[in-house]
Each structure stands twice: as structure tokens, then as C-alpha cells.
PDB file of C-alpha atoms in Angstrom:
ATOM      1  CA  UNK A 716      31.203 130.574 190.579  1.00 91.00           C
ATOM      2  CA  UNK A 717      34.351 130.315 191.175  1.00 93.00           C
ATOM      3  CA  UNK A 718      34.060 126.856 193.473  1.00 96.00           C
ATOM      4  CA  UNK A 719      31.873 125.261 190.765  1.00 96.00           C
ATOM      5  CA  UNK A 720      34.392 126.452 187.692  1.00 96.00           C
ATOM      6  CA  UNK A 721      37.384 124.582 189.820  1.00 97.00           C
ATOM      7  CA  UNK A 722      35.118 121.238 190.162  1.00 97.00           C
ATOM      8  CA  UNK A 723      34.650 121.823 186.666  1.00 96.00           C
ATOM      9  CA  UNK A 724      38.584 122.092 185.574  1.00 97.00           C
ATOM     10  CA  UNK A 725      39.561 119.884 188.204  1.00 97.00           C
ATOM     11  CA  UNK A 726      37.087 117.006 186.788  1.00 97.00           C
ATOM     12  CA  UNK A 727      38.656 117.614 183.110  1.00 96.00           C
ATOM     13  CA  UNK A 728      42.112 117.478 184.060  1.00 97.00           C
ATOM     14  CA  UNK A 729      42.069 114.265 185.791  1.00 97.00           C
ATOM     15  CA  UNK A 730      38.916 112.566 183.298  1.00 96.00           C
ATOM     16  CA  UNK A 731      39.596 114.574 179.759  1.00 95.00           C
ATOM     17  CA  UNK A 732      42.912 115.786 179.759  1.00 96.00           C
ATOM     18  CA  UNK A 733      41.978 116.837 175.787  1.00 94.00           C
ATOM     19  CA  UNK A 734      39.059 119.415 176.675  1.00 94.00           C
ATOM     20  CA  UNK A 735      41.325 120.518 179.606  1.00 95.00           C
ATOM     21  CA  UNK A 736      44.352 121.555 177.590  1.00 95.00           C
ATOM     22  CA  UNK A 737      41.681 123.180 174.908  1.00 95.00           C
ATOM     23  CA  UNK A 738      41.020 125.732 177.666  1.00 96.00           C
ATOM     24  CA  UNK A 739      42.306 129.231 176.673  1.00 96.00           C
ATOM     25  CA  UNK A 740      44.925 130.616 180.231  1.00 97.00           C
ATOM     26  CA  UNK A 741      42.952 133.792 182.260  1.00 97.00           C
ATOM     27  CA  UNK A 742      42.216 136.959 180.969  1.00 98.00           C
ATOM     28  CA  UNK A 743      43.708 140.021 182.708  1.00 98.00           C
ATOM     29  CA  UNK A 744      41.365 142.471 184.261  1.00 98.00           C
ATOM     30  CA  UNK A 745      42.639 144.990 181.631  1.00 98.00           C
ATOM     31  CA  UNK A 746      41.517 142.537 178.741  1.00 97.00           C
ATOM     32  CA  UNK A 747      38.404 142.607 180.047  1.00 98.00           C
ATOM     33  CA  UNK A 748      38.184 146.522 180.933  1.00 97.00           C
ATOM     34  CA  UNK A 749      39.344 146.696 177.345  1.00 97.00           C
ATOM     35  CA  UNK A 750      36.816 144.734 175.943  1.00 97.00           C
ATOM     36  CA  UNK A 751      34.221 146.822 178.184  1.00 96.00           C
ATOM     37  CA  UNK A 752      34.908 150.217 176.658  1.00 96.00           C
ATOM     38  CA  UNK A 753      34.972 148.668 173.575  1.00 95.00           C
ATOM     39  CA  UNK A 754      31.253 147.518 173.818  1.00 94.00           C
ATOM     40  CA  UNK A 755      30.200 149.858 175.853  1.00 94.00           C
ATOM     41  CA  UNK A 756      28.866 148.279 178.902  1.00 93.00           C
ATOM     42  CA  UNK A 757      30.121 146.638 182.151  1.00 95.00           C
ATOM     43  CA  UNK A 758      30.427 143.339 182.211  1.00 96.00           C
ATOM     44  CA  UNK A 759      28.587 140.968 184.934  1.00 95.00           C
ATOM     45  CA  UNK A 760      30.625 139.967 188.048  1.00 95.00           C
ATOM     46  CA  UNK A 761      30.165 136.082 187.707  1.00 96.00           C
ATOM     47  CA  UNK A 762      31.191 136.750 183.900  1.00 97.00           C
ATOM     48  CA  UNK A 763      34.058 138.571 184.648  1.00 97.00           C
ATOM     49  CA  UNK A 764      35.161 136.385 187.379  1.00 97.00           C
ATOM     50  CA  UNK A 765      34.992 133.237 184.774  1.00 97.00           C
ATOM     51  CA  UNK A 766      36.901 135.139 182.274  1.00 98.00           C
ATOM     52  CA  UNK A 767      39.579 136.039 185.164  1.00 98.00           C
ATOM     53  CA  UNK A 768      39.855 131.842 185.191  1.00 98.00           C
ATOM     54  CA  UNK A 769      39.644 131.270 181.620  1.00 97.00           C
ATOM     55  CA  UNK A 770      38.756 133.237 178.346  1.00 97.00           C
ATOM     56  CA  UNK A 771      38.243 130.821 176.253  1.00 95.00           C
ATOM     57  CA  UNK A 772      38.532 127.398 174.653  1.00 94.00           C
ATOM     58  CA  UNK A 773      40.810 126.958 172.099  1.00 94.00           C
ATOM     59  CA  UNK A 774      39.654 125.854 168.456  1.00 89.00           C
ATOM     60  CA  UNK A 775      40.281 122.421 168.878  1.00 84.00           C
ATOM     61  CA  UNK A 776      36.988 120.184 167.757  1.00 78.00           C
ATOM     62  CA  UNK A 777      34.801 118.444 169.928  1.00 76.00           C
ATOM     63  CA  UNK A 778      36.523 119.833 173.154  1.00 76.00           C
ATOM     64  CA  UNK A 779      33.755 121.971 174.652  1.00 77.00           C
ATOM     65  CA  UNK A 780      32.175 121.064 177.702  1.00 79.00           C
ATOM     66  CA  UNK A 781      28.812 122.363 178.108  1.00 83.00           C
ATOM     67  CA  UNK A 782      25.903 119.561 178.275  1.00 82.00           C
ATOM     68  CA  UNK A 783      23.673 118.858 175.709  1.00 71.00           C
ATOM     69  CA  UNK A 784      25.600 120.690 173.012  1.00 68.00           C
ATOM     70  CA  UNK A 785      29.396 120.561 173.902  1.00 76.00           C
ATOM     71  CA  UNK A 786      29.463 124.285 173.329  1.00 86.00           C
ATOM     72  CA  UNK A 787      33.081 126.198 173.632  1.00 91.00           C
ATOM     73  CA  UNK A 788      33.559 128.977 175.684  1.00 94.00           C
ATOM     74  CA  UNK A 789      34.171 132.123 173.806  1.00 95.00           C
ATOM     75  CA  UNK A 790      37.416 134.368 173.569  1.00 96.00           C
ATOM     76  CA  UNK A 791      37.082 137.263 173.826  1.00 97.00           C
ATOM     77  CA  UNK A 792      37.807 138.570 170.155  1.00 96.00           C
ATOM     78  CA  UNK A 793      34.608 136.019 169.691  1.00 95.00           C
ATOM     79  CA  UNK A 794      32.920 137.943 172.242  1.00 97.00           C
ATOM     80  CA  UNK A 795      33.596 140.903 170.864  1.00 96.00           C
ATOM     81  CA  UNK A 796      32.696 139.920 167.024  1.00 95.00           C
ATOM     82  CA  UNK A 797      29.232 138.199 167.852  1.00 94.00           C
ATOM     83  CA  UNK A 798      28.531 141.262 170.323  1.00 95.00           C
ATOM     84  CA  UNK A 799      28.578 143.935 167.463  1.00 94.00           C
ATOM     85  CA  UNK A 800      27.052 141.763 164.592  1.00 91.00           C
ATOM     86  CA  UNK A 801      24.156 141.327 167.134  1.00 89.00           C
ATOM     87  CA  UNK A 802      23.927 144.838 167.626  1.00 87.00           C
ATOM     88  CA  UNK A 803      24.115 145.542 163.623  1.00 88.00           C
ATOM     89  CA  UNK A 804      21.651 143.057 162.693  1.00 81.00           C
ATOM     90  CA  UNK A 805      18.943 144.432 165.566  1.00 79.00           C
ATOM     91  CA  UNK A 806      19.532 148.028 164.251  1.00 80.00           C
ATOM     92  CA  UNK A 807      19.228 146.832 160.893  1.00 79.00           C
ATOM     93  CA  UNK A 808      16.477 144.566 160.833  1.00 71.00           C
ATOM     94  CA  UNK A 809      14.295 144.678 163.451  1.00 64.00           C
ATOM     95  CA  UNK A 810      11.398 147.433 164.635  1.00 65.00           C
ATOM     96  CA  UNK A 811      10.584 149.933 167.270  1.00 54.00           C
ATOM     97  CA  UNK A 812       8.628 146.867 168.853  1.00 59.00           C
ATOM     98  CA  UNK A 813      10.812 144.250 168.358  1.00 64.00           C
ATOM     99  CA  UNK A 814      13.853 143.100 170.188  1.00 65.00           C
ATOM    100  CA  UNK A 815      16.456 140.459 168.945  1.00 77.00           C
ATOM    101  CA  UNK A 816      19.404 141.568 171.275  1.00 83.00           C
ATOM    102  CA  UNK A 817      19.675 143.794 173.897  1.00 88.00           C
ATOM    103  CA  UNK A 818      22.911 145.668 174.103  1.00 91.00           C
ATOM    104  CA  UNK A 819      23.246 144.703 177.581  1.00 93.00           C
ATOM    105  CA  UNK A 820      23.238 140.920 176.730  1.00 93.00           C
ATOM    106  CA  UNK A 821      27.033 139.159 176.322  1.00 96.00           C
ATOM    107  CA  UNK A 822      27.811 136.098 174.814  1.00 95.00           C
ATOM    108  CA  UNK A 823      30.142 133.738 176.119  1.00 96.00           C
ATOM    109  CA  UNK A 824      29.803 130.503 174.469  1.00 94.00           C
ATOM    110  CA  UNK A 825      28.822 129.416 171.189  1.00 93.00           C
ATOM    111  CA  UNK A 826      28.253 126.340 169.485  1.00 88.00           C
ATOM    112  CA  UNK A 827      32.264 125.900 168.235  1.00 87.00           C
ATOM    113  CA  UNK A 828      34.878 128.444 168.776  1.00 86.00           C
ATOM    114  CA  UNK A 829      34.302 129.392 165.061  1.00 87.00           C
ATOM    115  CA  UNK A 830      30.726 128.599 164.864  1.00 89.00           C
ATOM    116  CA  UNK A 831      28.839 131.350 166.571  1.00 90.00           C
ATOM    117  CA  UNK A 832      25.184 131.018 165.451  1.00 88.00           C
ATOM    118  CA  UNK A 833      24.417 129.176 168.299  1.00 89.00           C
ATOM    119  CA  UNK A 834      25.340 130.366 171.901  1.00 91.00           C
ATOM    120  CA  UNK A 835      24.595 131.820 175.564  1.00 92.00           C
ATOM    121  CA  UNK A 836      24.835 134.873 176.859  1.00 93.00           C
ATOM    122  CA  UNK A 837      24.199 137.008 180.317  1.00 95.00           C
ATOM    123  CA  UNK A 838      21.747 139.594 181.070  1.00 93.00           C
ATOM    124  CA  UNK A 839      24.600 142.489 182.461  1.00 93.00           C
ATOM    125  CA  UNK A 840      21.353 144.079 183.385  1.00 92.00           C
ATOM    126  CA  UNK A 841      20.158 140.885 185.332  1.00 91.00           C
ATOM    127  CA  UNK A 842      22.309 138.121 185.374  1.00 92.00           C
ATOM    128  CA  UNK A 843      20.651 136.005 183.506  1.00 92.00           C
ATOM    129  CA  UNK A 844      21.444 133.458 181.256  1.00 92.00           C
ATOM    130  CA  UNK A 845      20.124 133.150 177.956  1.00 90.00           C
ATOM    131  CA  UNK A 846      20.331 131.495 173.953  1.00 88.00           C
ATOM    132  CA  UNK A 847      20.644 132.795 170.434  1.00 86.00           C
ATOM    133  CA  UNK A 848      19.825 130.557 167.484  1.00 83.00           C
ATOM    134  CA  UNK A 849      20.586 131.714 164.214  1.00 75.00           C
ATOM    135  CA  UNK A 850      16.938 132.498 163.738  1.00 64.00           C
ATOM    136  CA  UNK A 851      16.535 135.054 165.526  1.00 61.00           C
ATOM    137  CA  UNK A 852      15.025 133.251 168.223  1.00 62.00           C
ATOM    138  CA  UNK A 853      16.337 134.335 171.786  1.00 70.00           C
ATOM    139  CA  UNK A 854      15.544 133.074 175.282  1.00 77.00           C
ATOM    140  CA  UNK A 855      16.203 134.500 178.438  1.00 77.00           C
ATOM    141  CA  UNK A 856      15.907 131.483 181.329  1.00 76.00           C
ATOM    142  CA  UNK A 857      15.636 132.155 185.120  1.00 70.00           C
ATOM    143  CA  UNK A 858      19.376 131.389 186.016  1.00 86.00           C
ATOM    144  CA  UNK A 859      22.711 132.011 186.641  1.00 93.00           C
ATOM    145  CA  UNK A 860      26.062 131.830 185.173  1.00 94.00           C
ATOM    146  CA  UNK A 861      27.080 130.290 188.540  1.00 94.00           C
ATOM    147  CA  UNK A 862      23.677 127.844 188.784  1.00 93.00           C
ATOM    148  CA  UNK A 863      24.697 126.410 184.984  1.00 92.00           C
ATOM    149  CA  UNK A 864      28.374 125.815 186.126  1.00 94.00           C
ATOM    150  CA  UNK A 865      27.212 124.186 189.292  1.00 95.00           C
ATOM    151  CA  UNK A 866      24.562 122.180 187.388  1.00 92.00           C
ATOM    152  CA  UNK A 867      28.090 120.897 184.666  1.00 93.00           C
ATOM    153  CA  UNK A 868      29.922 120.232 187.941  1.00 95.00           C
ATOM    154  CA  UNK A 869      27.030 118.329 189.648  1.00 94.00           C
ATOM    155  CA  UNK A 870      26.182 116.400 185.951  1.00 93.00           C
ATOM    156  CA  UNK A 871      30.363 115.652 186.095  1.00 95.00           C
ATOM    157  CA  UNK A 872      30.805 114.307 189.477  1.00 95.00           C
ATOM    158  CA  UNK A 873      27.661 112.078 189.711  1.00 94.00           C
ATOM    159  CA  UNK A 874      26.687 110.820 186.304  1.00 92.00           C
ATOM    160  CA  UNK A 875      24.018 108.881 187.243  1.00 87.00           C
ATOM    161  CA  UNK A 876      21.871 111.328 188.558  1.00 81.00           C
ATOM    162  CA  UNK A 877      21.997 113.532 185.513  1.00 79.00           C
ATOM    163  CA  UNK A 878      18.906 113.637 183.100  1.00 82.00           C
ATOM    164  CA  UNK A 879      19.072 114.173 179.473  1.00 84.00           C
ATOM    165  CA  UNK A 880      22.807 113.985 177.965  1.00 88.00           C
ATOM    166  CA  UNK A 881      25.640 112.715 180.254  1.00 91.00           C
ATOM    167  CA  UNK A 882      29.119 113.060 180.632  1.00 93.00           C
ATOM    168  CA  UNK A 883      31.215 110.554 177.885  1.00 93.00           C
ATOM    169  CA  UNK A 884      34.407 110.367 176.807  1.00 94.00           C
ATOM    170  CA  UNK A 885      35.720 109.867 173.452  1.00 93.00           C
ATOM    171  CA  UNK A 886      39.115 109.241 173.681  1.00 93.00           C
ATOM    172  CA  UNK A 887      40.984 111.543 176.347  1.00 94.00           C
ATOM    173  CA  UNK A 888      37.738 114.410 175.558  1.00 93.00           C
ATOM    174  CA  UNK A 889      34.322 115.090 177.676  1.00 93.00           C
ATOM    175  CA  UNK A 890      31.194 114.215 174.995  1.00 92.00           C
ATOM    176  CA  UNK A 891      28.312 114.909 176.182  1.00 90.00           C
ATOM    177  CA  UNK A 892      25.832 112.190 174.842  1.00 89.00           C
ATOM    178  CA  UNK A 893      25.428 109.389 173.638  1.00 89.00           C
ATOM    179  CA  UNK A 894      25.750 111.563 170.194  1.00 87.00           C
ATOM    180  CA  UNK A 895      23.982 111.476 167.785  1.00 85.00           C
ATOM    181  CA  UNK A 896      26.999 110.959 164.890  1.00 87.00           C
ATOM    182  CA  UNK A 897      27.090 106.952 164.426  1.00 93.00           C
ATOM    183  CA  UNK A 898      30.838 107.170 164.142  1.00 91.00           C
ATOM    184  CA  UNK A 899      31.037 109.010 167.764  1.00 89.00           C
ATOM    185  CA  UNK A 900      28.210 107.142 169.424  1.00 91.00           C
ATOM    186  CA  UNK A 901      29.934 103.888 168.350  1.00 95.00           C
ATOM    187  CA  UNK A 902      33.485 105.835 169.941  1.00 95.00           C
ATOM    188  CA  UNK A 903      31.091 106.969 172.980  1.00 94.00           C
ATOM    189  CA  UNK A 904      31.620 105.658 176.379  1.00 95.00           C
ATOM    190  CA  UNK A 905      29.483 106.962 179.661  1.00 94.00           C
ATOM    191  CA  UNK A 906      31.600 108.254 182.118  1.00 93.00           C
ATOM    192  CA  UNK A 907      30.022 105.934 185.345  1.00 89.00           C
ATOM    193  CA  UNK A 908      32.494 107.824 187.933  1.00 81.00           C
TER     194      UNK A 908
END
């Protein structure tokens, strides 16, 4: 995790020096045992290790760098706030026999740093990454915190070979595209390495 998440910063910094200054300094390891007691559960190692690195992006737009969506990473008061509505929405709404959110899932990115109806979290129980939509819809996939930041770092470093959306800049920010927005797709140019 920790390999991929340098390729990661170190890619920004020298390519989009405007999503690199959007992320939010580390966490301390007493944030984080803070934010455990407060939810009740531990969180996963590759999670923690990330947050150790960085806990957050700040709320600047169009500065997050996860493909396909641009999502931001979380803070942790985020964290935190989509964790228990999550929680209060599955014991309010939902049955015995069906699950929305399981208290051991934790989000960690959403679709903006103030829009969290869209996001990712990991299975503390398995590691697991997985989506929430604001329908209720959740997905677990067969991967890792550390396999999706490999996957950014490997999309980053060799454009060419990535499927799907690629690594743009707008500006002096990582896009991931070509978007969809006729103002940013006409601003839109494919990083080629």
C-alpha cells in the first residue's frame, strides 16, 4: 500500500500539482484510535496505513483522483458522519433479512468531499473494497485497498495501457476522462506520459 500510495503522490506532485496540494497532511495514530472507539470497530491495516499518509482531500473541486469518478478521499469527520447515517438508515429502514451496511464496512472516499452519496468503503471484516450509491445499492468487489491504489498508480504511470477513463489534466489537476461536461472535455487533455 504504502509503495503504490507514494507512486500515486509522487505522480501528482510532479503532473497535478492542484490535486496534490488538495491532499489533507497524515492522520496521527490517535486520530484514528479516536475515530475507532468512536465507531466501534477496528479499522483495517491497509486503511489505517493510508490514513497514517493522508486523511483526506481537501474541499477543493475537481481535485480527486480516483479513476472513472475523480472521487475525494474522505476525512475523517466525513468518515465518521457517513459511518453513523449508514448505520441509522439500516436500523431504520431495512429488515431482519436485509442488509444495506454492515457495521464493519468504512468509507473512505466519496464522490466530493461534501458529496457523500456516492463512495467506497472496506470490509474491516475482509478487506474488501466495496460501493454505496444513494440507492441503497451496495457492492462488495474481490479486491483490495492496496490492488485499487496499485491499479491508480499503474493507470498514472502508463496511460496508454489503461482501459476505460484515463489520466487528463485540466489545468495543473488530474481528470480522469475525457469528461463528460462539454466545457471540461473541451479543457481536457490526455496525459500521454
Amino acid at each position: 500500500m504504502a509503495e503504490a500510495w507514494q507512486r500515486i503522490t509522487s505522480w501528482l506532485e510532479q503532473n497535478a500539482p492542484a490535486s496534490h496540494e488538495a491532499l489533507l497532511p497524515a492522520a496521527s495514530e490517535q486520530d484514528i484510535d479516536v475515530l475507532e472507539q468512536e465507531l466501534g470497530l477496528r479499522v483495517p491495516v491497509e486503511l489505517r496505513a493510508l490514513w497514517l499518509r493522508c486523511a483526506g482531500n481537501r474541499d477543493v473541486p475537481g481535485t480527486g483522483f480516483f479513476p472513472e469518478h475523480g472521487w475525494a478521499l474522505m476525512p475523517l469527520d466525513s468518515v465518521r458522519a457517513v459511518y453513523r447515517r449508514q448505520l441509522r438508515w439500516q436500523r431504520d429502514h431495512a429488515d431482519a433479512e436485509t442488509c444495506v451496511w454492515k457495521p464493519s464496512w468504512v468509507p473512505f472516499c466519496s464522490w466530493s468531499v461534501t458529496d457523500t452519496s456516492y463512495g467506497l468503503f472496506v470490509d474491516a471484516e475482509t478487506g474488501e473494497i466495496g460501493h454505496w450509491e444513494d440507492t441503497a445499492v451496495r457492492t462488495v468487489e474481490d479486491r483490495s485497498l492496496t490492488m485499487l491504489l496499485e491499479e491508480i498508480a499503474d493507470r498514472l504511470e502508463n496511460p496508454r495501457l489503461a482501459t476505460g477513463y484515463r489520466p487528463g489534466l485540466i489545468g495543473k489537476r488530474l481528470v480522469w476522462g475525457p469528461p463528460a461536461a462539454a466545457d471540461e472535455a473541451a479543457a481536457w487533455r490526455p496525459f500521454t506520459g
